[in-house]
Short mmCIF file of C-alpha atoms in Angstrom, two decimals:
data_model
loop_
_atom_site.label_atom_id
_atom_site.label_comp_id
_atom_site.label_asym_id
_atom_site.label_seq_id
_atom_site.Cartn_x
_atom_site.Cartn_y
_atom_site.Cartn_z
CA MET A 114 11.99 -8.42 14.38
CA ASP A 115 10.84 -12.43 14.29
CA LEU A 116 8.32 -13.84 13.41
CA GLY A 117 7.28 -17.02 15.40
CA ILE A 118 5.20 -19.34 13.07
CA THR A 119 3.23 -22.78 13.58
CA GLY A 120 2.65 -25.39 10.91
CA THR A 121 0.57 -28.31 11.97
CA GLY A 122 1.57 -30.87 9.28
CA GLY A 123 5.25 -31.89 10.84
CA ASN A 124 5.42 -35.50 12.97
CA SER A 125 8.99 -35.47 13.38
CA ASP A 126 11.56 -34.75 16.70
CA ALA A 127 14.06 -33.91 14.12
CA GLN A 128 15.58 -30.36 14.20
CA SER A 129 16.33 -28.89 10.74
CA ASP A 130 18.04 -25.37 9.77
CA SER A 131 17.32 -25.77 6.74
CA GLN A 132 16.09 -22.22 5.25
CA ILE A 133 12.62 -21.29 4.42
CA SER A 134 10.91 -19.15 1.33
CA HIS A 135 7.43 -17.95 0.90
CA LEU A 136 7.07 -15.51 -2.23
CA ALA A 137 4.01 -13.79 -3.09
CA LEU A 138 3.94 -11.21 -6.01
CA ASP A 139 1.67 -8.23 -6.60
CA ILE A 140 2.57 -6.92 -9.79
CA GLY A 141 0.62 -3.38 -10.99
CA GLY A 142 0.81 -1.31 -13.75
CA THR A 143 3.37 0.67 -11.87
CA LEU A 144 5.03 -1.01 -9.59
CA ALA A 145 5.70 -4.84 -8.73
CA LYS A 146 5.50 -6.00 -5.31
CA LEU A 147 6.97 -8.72 -3.30
CA VAL A 148 6.57 -10.29 0.26
CA TYR A 149 8.55 -13.42 1.12
CA PHE A 150 8.98 -15.43 4.28
CA SER A 151 12.38 -16.50 5.61
CA GLY A 152 13.34 -18.15 9.02
CA ASN A 153 14.71 -21.91 10.27
CA LYS A 154 12.22 -24.81 10.81
CA SER A 155 12.26 -26.88 13.73
CA SER A 156 10.13 -29.47 15.42
CA VAL A 157 8.56 -29.16 19.03
CA LYS A 158 6.44 -31.44 21.33
CA ALA A 159 2.87 -29.78 22.27
CA SER A 160 0.24 -31.57 24.28
CA GLY A 161 1.97 -34.85 22.91
CA ARG A 162 2.14 -34.01 19.59
CA SER A 163 5.01 -32.76 17.54
CA ARG A 164 4.14 -29.79 15.37
CA SER A 165 6.42 -27.76 12.93
CA ILE A 166 7.83 -24.54 14.03
CA LEU A 167 8.66 -21.67 11.68
CA GLN A 168 10.58 -18.89 13.00
CA GLY A 169 11.71 -16.31 11.19
CA LYS A 170 10.78 -12.33 9.33
CA LEU A 171 9.01 -11.20 6.06
CA HIS A 172 10.95 -9.08 4.00
CA PHE A 173 9.17 -6.92 1.40
CA SER A 174 10.60 -5.09 -1.54
CA LYS A 175 9.44 -3.31 -5.24
CA PHE A 176 10.39 -2.53 -8.28
CA GLU A 177 9.26 -0.15 -10.95
CA THR A 178 6.89 -2.89 -13.31
CA SER A 179 8.57 -1.64 -16.70
CA LYS A 180 12.08 -2.74 -15.30
CA ILE A 181 10.34 -6.35 -14.11
CA ASP A 182 13.81 -8.13 -15.27
CA ASP A 183 15.12 -6.29 -12.17
CA CYS A 184 12.57 -8.17 -9.87
CA VAL A 185 13.34 -11.10 -11.72
CA ALA A 186 17.43 -11.06 -11.01
CA PHE A 187 16.64 -10.02 -7.49
CA ILE A 188 14.79 -13.36 -6.96
CA LYS A 189 17.07 -15.32 -8.71
CA ARG A 190 19.83 -14.20 -6.74
CA LYS A 191 17.92 -14.38 -3.60
CA GLN A 192 16.78 -18.01 -4.74
CA LEU A 193 12.99 -16.96 -3.37
CA GLY A 194 10.78 -19.70 -4.07
CA SER A 195 13.61 -22.56 -3.90
CA HIS A 196 11.46 -24.28 -1.13
CA HIS A 197 7.74 -23.98 -2.69
CA PRO A 198 5.62 -27.05 -3.51
CA LYS A 199 5.95 -27.77 -7.21
CA ASP A 200 2.92 -28.42 -9.98
CA LEU A 201 2.88 -32.22 -10.32
CA GLY A 202 2.18 -31.51 -13.88
CA ASN A 203 4.92 -29.94 -15.07
CA ASP A 204 7.38 -29.56 -12.10
CA ARG A 205 7.46 -25.85 -11.94
CA ILE A 206 7.50 -23.86 -8.41
CA VAL A 207 3.85 -22.48 -7.64
CA VAL A 208 4.10 -19.23 -6.27
CA LYS A 209 0.99 -16.92 -5.25
CA ALA A 210 0.68 -13.62 -7.45
CA THR A 211 -1.91 -10.84 -7.98
CA GLY A 212 -2.16 -7.70 -10.57
CA GLY A 213 -2.64 -7.46 -13.96
CA GLY A 214 1.37 -8.37 -14.27
CA ALA A 215 0.27 -11.84 -12.96
CA PHE A 216 -1.31 -12.37 -16.32
CA LYS A 217 1.01 -10.34 -18.21
CA PHE A 218 4.51 -11.66 -17.25
CA ALA A 219 3.55 -15.28 -16.80
CA ASP A 220 5.57 -16.40 -19.62
CA LEU A 221 8.35 -14.65 -18.47
CA PHE A 222 8.63 -16.00 -15.09
CA LYS A 223 7.98 -19.42 -16.54
CA GLU A 224 10.37 -19.06 -18.83
CA LYS A 225 13.62 -17.22 -16.70
CA LEU A 226 12.29 -19.03 -13.20
CA ASP A 227 10.34 -21.94 -14.28
CA PHE A 228 7.69 -20.00 -12.06
CA CYS A 229 4.31 -21.12 -12.63
CA LEU A 230 2.08 -18.05 -11.41
CA ASP A 231 -0.75 -19.33 -9.02
CA LYS A 232 -3.09 -16.20 -9.97
CA GLU A 233 -5.18 -14.54 -6.96
CA ASP A 234 -7.70 -12.48 -7.08
CA GLU A 235 -6.70 -8.69 -7.32
CA MET A 236 -9.75 -7.03 -4.96
CA ASP A 237 -9.55 -10.51 -3.05
CA CYS A 238 -5.93 -9.87 -1.82
CA LEU A 239 -6.22 -6.10 -1.12
CA VAL A 240 -9.23 -6.59 1.12
CA ALA A 241 -7.15 -9.92 2.28
CA GLY A 242 -4.27 -7.71 3.32
CA ALA A 243 -5.77 -4.81 5.39
CA ASN A 244 -7.77 -7.30 6.86
CA PHE A 245 -4.85 -8.78 8.36
CA LEU A 246 -2.75 -5.59 8.66
CA LEU A 247 -5.93 -4.19 10.95
CA LYS A 248 -6.44 -6.98 12.95
CA ALA A 249 -2.91 -8.18 13.15
CA VAL A 250 -0.21 -5.15 13.42
CA ASP A 251 -0.87 -2.75 16.75
CA GLN A 252 -0.75 1.13 15.62
CA GLU A 253 -1.62 0.16 11.79
CA ALA A 254 -3.95 2.77 11.47
CA PHE A 255 -3.36 6.37 11.61
CA THR A 256 -4.89 9.81 11.00
CA TYR A 257 -2.46 12.55 8.96
CA ILE A 258 -4.27 16.11 10.15
CA GLY A 259 -2.29 19.96 10.29
CA GLY A 260 1.42 17.46 10.55
CA GLN A 261 0.57 15.26 13.37
CA LYS A 262 0.43 12.04 13.20
CA GLU A 263 -2.41 9.90 15.82
CA PHE A 264 -2.70 6.17 15.14
CA VAL A 265 -6.20 5.07 15.91
CA LYS A 266 -6.79 2.23 18.17
CA ILE A 267 -8.77 -0.57 15.62
CA ASN A 268 -11.72 -2.10 17.64
CA GLN A 269 -12.34 -5.47 15.87
CA ASP A 270 -15.87 -5.79 17.04
CA ASP A 271 -16.67 -2.49 15.31
CA LEU A 272 -14.43 -2.94 12.21
CA TYR A 273 -16.58 -3.28 9.38
CA PRO A 274 -18.18 -2.59 7.35
CA PHE A 275 -15.29 0.19 5.63
CA LEU A 276 -14.23 2.26 2.93
CA LEU A 277 -10.89 0.83 1.49
CA VAL A 278 -9.25 3.42 -1.12
CA ASN A 279 -6.29 1.75 -2.84
CA ILE A 280 -4.35 4.13 -4.51
CA GLY A 281 -2.14 2.57 -7.26
CA SER A 282 -1.66 3.81 -11.32
CA GLY A 283 -5.53 3.80 -10.95
CA VAL A 284 -7.70 3.74 -7.68
CA SER A 285 -10.29 1.11 -6.44
CA MET A 286 -12.88 1.94 -3.87
CA ILE A 287 -13.98 -1.26 -1.93
CA LYS A 288 -16.69 -1.88 0.32
CA VAL A 289 -15.61 -3.91 2.98
CA ASP A 290 -18.09 -5.95 5.37
CA GLY A 291 -15.78 -8.94 6.68
CA ASN A 292 -13.43 -11.13 5.69
CA GLY A 293 -14.12 -12.29 1.71
CA LYS A 294 -17.16 -9.90 2.11
CA PHE A 295 -16.90 -6.85 0.15
CA GLU A 296 -17.49 -4.70 -3.42
CA ARG A 297 -15.88 -2.48 -5.34
CA VAL A 298 -17.87 0.47 -5.96
CA SER A 299 -16.39 3.29 -7.24
CA GLY A 300 -13.00 3.97 -8.59
CA THR A 301 -11.49 6.73 -10.64
CA SER A 302 -8.80 6.39 -13.48
CA LEU A 303 -6.77 9.56 -12.07
CA GLY A 304 -4.48 7.96 -9.88
CA GLY A 305 -0.20 7.19 -9.07
CA GLY A 306 -0.13 6.71 -12.88
CA THR A 307 -1.48 9.60 -13.61
CA PHE A 308 0.64 11.93 -11.30
CA TRP A 309 3.86 10.09 -12.30
CA GLY A 310 2.82 9.96 -15.97
CA LEU A 311 1.73 13.97 -16.20
CA GLY A 312 4.81 14.83 -13.73
CA LYS A 313 7.34 12.53 -15.95
CA LEU A 314 6.02 15.01 -18.69
CA LEU A 315 5.90 18.59 -17.07
CA THR A 316 9.30 18.30 -14.82
CA LYS A 317 11.58 15.41 -16.62
CA CYS A 318 12.12 13.51 -13.27
CA ASN A 319 13.42 10.21 -13.72
CA SER A 320 11.65 8.63 -10.57
CA PHE A 321 7.99 9.12 -9.16
CA ASP A 322 10.28 9.16 -5.72
CA GLU A 323 12.12 12.16 -7.29
CA LEU A 324 8.89 13.56 -8.31
CA LEU A 325 7.59 13.35 -4.68
CA GLU A 326 10.35 15.09 -3.33
CA LEU A 327 10.39 17.80 -5.90
CA SER A 328 6.56 18.18 -4.55
CA HIS A 329 7.54 18.81 -1.51
CA GLN A 330 9.65 21.43 -2.42
CA GLY A 331 6.86 23.72 -4.44
CA ASN A 332 4.41 26.16 -4.17
CA ASN A 333 1.10 25.46 -5.78
CA ARG A 334 0.22 28.82 -5.56
CA VAL A 335 2.36 29.44 -8.59
CA VAL A 336 0.46 27.97 -10.71
CA ASP A 337 -3.31 27.27 -9.41
CA MET A 338 -5.92 29.58 -9.55
CA LEU A 339 -7.13 30.93 -5.37
CA VAL A 340 -10.63 31.57 -4.66
CA GLY A 341 -8.76 34.82 -3.35
CA ASP A 342 -7.32 35.40 -6.63
CA ILE A 343 -11.00 35.66 -8.15
CA TYR A 344 -12.05 37.71 -5.04
CA GLY A 345 -9.57 40.07 -4.78
CA GLY A 346 -7.70 38.21 -2.08
CA ILE A 347 -10.83 38.10 0.46
CA ASP A 348 -13.11 34.63 1.36
CA TYR A 349 -16.05 33.60 -0.22
CA SER A 350 -17.82 33.60 3.21
CA LYS A 351 -21.23 32.78 2.06
CA MET A 352 -20.28 29.47 0.94
CA GLY A 353 -17.79 28.74 3.19
CA LEU A 354 -14.51 29.01 0.77
CA SER A 355 -11.28 30.85 2.30
CA SER A 356 -9.28 32.69 0.29
CA THR A 357 -6.89 30.41 -0.20
CA ALA A 358 -9.34 27.11 -1.42
CA ILE A 359 -8.24 26.46 -5.06
CA ALA A 360 -10.82 27.14 -6.86
CA SER A 361 -8.87 25.89 -10.38
CA SER A 362 -6.11 23.42 -10.87
CA PHE A 363 -2.98 25.08 -13.25
CA GLY A 364 -5.77 27.44 -13.75
CA LYS A 365 -2.94 30.26 -13.10
CA THR A 366 -0.81 29.30 -16.09
CA ILE A 367 -3.79 30.32 -18.49
CA SER A 368 -4.02 34.42 -17.99
CA ALA A 369 -0.06 34.20 -17.34
CA ASN A 370 2.25 34.46 -20.63
CA LYS A 371 4.80 32.41 -19.64
CA VAL A 372 4.98 28.68 -21.39
CA LEU A 373 6.36 25.51 -19.44
CA GLU A 374 9.69 26.17 -18.97
CA ASN A 375 8.65 29.81 -17.30
CA TYR A 376 7.79 27.61 -14.26
CA ARG A 377 9.42 26.04 -11.92
CA ALA A 378 9.14 21.98 -11.78
CA GLU A 379 9.07 22.05 -8.16
CA ASP A 380 5.85 24.24 -8.18
CA LEU A 381 4.01 22.45 -10.92
CA ALA A 382 5.08 18.98 -9.50
CA ARG A 383 3.33 20.53 -6.06
CA SER A 384 -0.22 21.18 -8.16
CA LEU A 385 -0.32 17.97 -9.85
CA LEU A 386 0.07 16.25 -6.44
CA ARG A 387 -2.62 18.48 -4.72
CA MET A 388 -5.12 18.19 -7.58
CA ILE A 389 -4.65 14.60 -7.80
CA SER A 390 -5.08 13.91 -3.86
CA ASN A 391 -7.72 16.36 -3.50
CA ASN A 392 -9.82 14.94 -6.12
CA ILE A 393 -9.36 11.14 -4.94
CA GLY A 394 -10.16 12.26 -1.15
CA GLN A 395 -13.20 14.31 -2.41
CA ILE A 396 -14.73 10.93 -4.66
CA ALA A 397 -13.83 8.79 -1.74
CA TYR A 398 -16.24 10.86 0.68
CA LEU A 399 -19.01 10.85 -1.98
CA THR A 400 -18.59 7.34 -2.02
CA ALA A 401 -18.61 6.23 1.70
CA LEU A 402 -21.47 8.87 2.22
CA ARG A 403 -23.21 6.88 -0.25
CA PHE A 404 -23.33 3.76 1.78
CA GLY A 405 -22.80 5.27 5.13
CA LEU A 406 -20.11 4.41 6.16
CA LYS A 407 -17.70 6.59 8.65
CA ARG A 408 -14.29 4.74 7.86
CA ILE A 409 -12.12 5.35 5.27
CA PHE A 410 -8.91 3.25 5.40
CA PHE A 411 -6.03 4.77 2.09
CA GLY A 412 -3.15 2.63 1.01
CA GLY A 413 -0.99 1.98 -2.34
CA PHE A 414 2.03 3.45 -3.05
CA PHE A 415 0.91 6.67 -4.18
CA ILE A 416 0.81 7.51 -0.89
CA ARG A 417 4.38 6.35 0.26
CA GLY A 418 3.68 8.12 3.45
CA HIS A 419 4.10 11.47 1.97
CA ALA A 420 3.17 14.36 4.41
CA TYR A 421 1.55 16.49 1.96
CA THR A 422 -0.11 14.16 0.27
CA MET A 423 -1.92 12.65 3.91
CA ASP A 424 -2.66 16.22 5.05
CA THR A 425 -4.40 17.12 1.35
CA ILE A 426 -6.48 13.70 1.36
CA SER A 427 -7.68 14.17 4.86
CA VAL A 428 -8.39 18.30 4.62
CA ALA A 429 -10.23 17.11 1.13
CA VAL A 430 -12.34 14.23 3.48
CA HIS A 431 -12.85 16.05 6.48
CA TYR A 432 -13.81 19.40 3.95
CA TRP A 433 -16.30 17.29 2.08
CA SER A 434 -17.67 15.26 5.35
CA LYS A 435 -18.45 18.45 7.52
CA GLY A 436 -16.16 16.73 9.65
CA ASP A 437 -18.13 13.45 9.91
CA ALA A 438 -15.90 11.51 8.47
CA GLN A 439 -11.77 11.01 8.66
CA ALA A 440 -9.33 9.77 6.62
CA MET A 441 -6.88 6.95 8.02
CA PHE A 442 -4.02 5.79 6.60
CA LEU A 443 -2.13 2.34 6.74
CA ARG A 444 1.46 2.56 7.56
CA HIS A 445 2.22 -0.79 5.06
CA GLU A 446 0.29 0.44 2.88
CA GLY A 447 1.93 -0.46 -0.15
CA PHE A 448 1.94 -4.12 -0.10
CA LEU A 449 -1.54 -5.36 0.89
CA GLY A 450 -2.12 -7.15 -2.64
CA ALA A 451 1.19 -8.86 -2.13
CA LEU A 452 0.40 -10.02 1.50
CA GLY A 453 -2.88 -10.94 0.37
CA ALA A 454 -1.64 -13.05 -1.60
CA PHE A 455 0.61 -14.42 0.70
CA VAL A 456 -2.19 -14.76 3.13
CA ASN A 457 -3.74 -17.30 1.07
CA TYR A 458 -1.25 -19.74 1.17
CA ASN A 459 -3.51 -20.85 3.94
CA LYS A 460 -5.52 -22.70 1.60
CA GLN A 461 -2.63 -25.16 0.73
CA GLY A 462 -2.61 -27.76 3.13
CA PRO A 463 -0.49 -28.23 6.64
CA ASP A 464 2.28 -25.77 5.74
CA ASN A 465 -0.59 -23.48 6.44
CA PHE A 466 0.33 -20.16 8.08
CA ILE A 467 -2.56 -19.00 10.29
CA LEU A 468 -2.66 -16.06 12.18
CA MET A 469 -3.10 -16.41 16.35
CA GLN A 470 -2.16 -12.81 17.63
CA GLN A 471 0.11 -10.14 17.59
CA VAL A 472 2.20 -8.88 20.42
CA PRO A 473 2.58 -5.32 20.34
CA LYS A 474 5.50 -3.93 18.20
CA GLU A 475 8.20 -1.52 19.07
CA LYS A 476 7.25 1.98 19.38
CA PRO A 477 7.85 4.01 15.80
CA LYS A 478 10.42 6.66 15.93
CA SER A 479 9.81 9.82 17.92
CA ASP A 480 8.86 11.79 14.21
CA GLY A 481 6.68 8.74 13.54
CA THR A 482 8.22 7.56 10.21
CA GLU A 483 8.93 4.40 9.32
CA PRO A 484 12.51 3.16 8.33
CA GLU A 485 13.32 2.49 5.12
CA GLY A 486 14.33 -0.64 3.58
CA GLU A 487 13.27 -4.09 3.36
CA ASP A 488 13.21 -5.09 6.87
CA SER A 489 10.59 -2.09 7.31
CA PHE A 490 7.64 -4.82 7.19
CA LEU A 491 9.40 -6.76 9.67
CA ARG A 492 8.62 -4.14 12.26
CA CYS A 493 5.36 -3.89 11.69
CA LEU A 494 5.03 -7.72 12.50
CA HIS A 495 7.09 -7.63 14.82
CA GLN A 496 7.15 -10.60 16.77
CA ALA A 497 3.49 -12.17 15.43
CA CYS A 498 2.21 -15.66 16.48
CA TRP A 499 0.67 -17.83 14.14
CA ALA A 500 -0.39 -21.12 14.51
#
């Protein structure tokens, strides 16, 4: 689970056990994500020249943006950013940050941590993070159809162009043509914030994860109007619509003599998740079709490796494309922006982090799930080599 990292600025043979930390933030409307590196620094000679070696780990964590003080307390407790360079003008620690919260909470970080947030463009960071993962991490992208997870081998010579669909509070759809070459071509306001906001009102859930878990136990057919409900239980075969296809999300509630309290929260959560996931999948494919793109990568913390979400998006893309396009997901979808901000430390001089190669990582668990917690990002970047 270690990262071998080489910097280009050292000229000393002295050994040091000092802790090194490089922190990057992505503060969105719903979640604040952070990535930080920690490790030991030493010097080695190669070809008659001394070079600084950083060996350590990448960590990640997330917090609800509404509880940004918890994120600040975490950074303070871990002493993250303590080894960052300082702004010569005001002697404050400079930390890479992206997302709207980098502007909204700049004064808070200045007051509580004496941080100067070096603001990076949100779309730049999303694309940089996605490109990094797709190029550097073995078994990062996968398809999920019918409950089966299958990793996709990425051909580096045929990666571009692709559509990156980032599902955060809202949804951005970005056509990526190369490193630093991209255009935001579409999007929708119906995203993770919609699911969480409406879900909170409908079910009284106290967290996004609780709402997701609730949806896993639900039956959307109690709430949704299906094609079979309209056609007496049979398919609308002329249009290629099966009897189980959703004709109207939440449509059954119109004719039923019920009020909100008569419905199970589980069924409402399931219907809501399916409605939003279906629409994102459909809009994503139509956007890809507009530009002739066959590869569609979905990221963002809305997904969270949730089987039903991925399956719904996959079915939507498959249905609307008639099988010509596939939805692909990223194992570390929620940290694209934070990782992109982290990668942007490359621009700052001799202590740069520049990716050289990725050594094959340990195999994922047999059920395809990712380990939970702060270190799961490390497993993704197992034994990466930098120079």
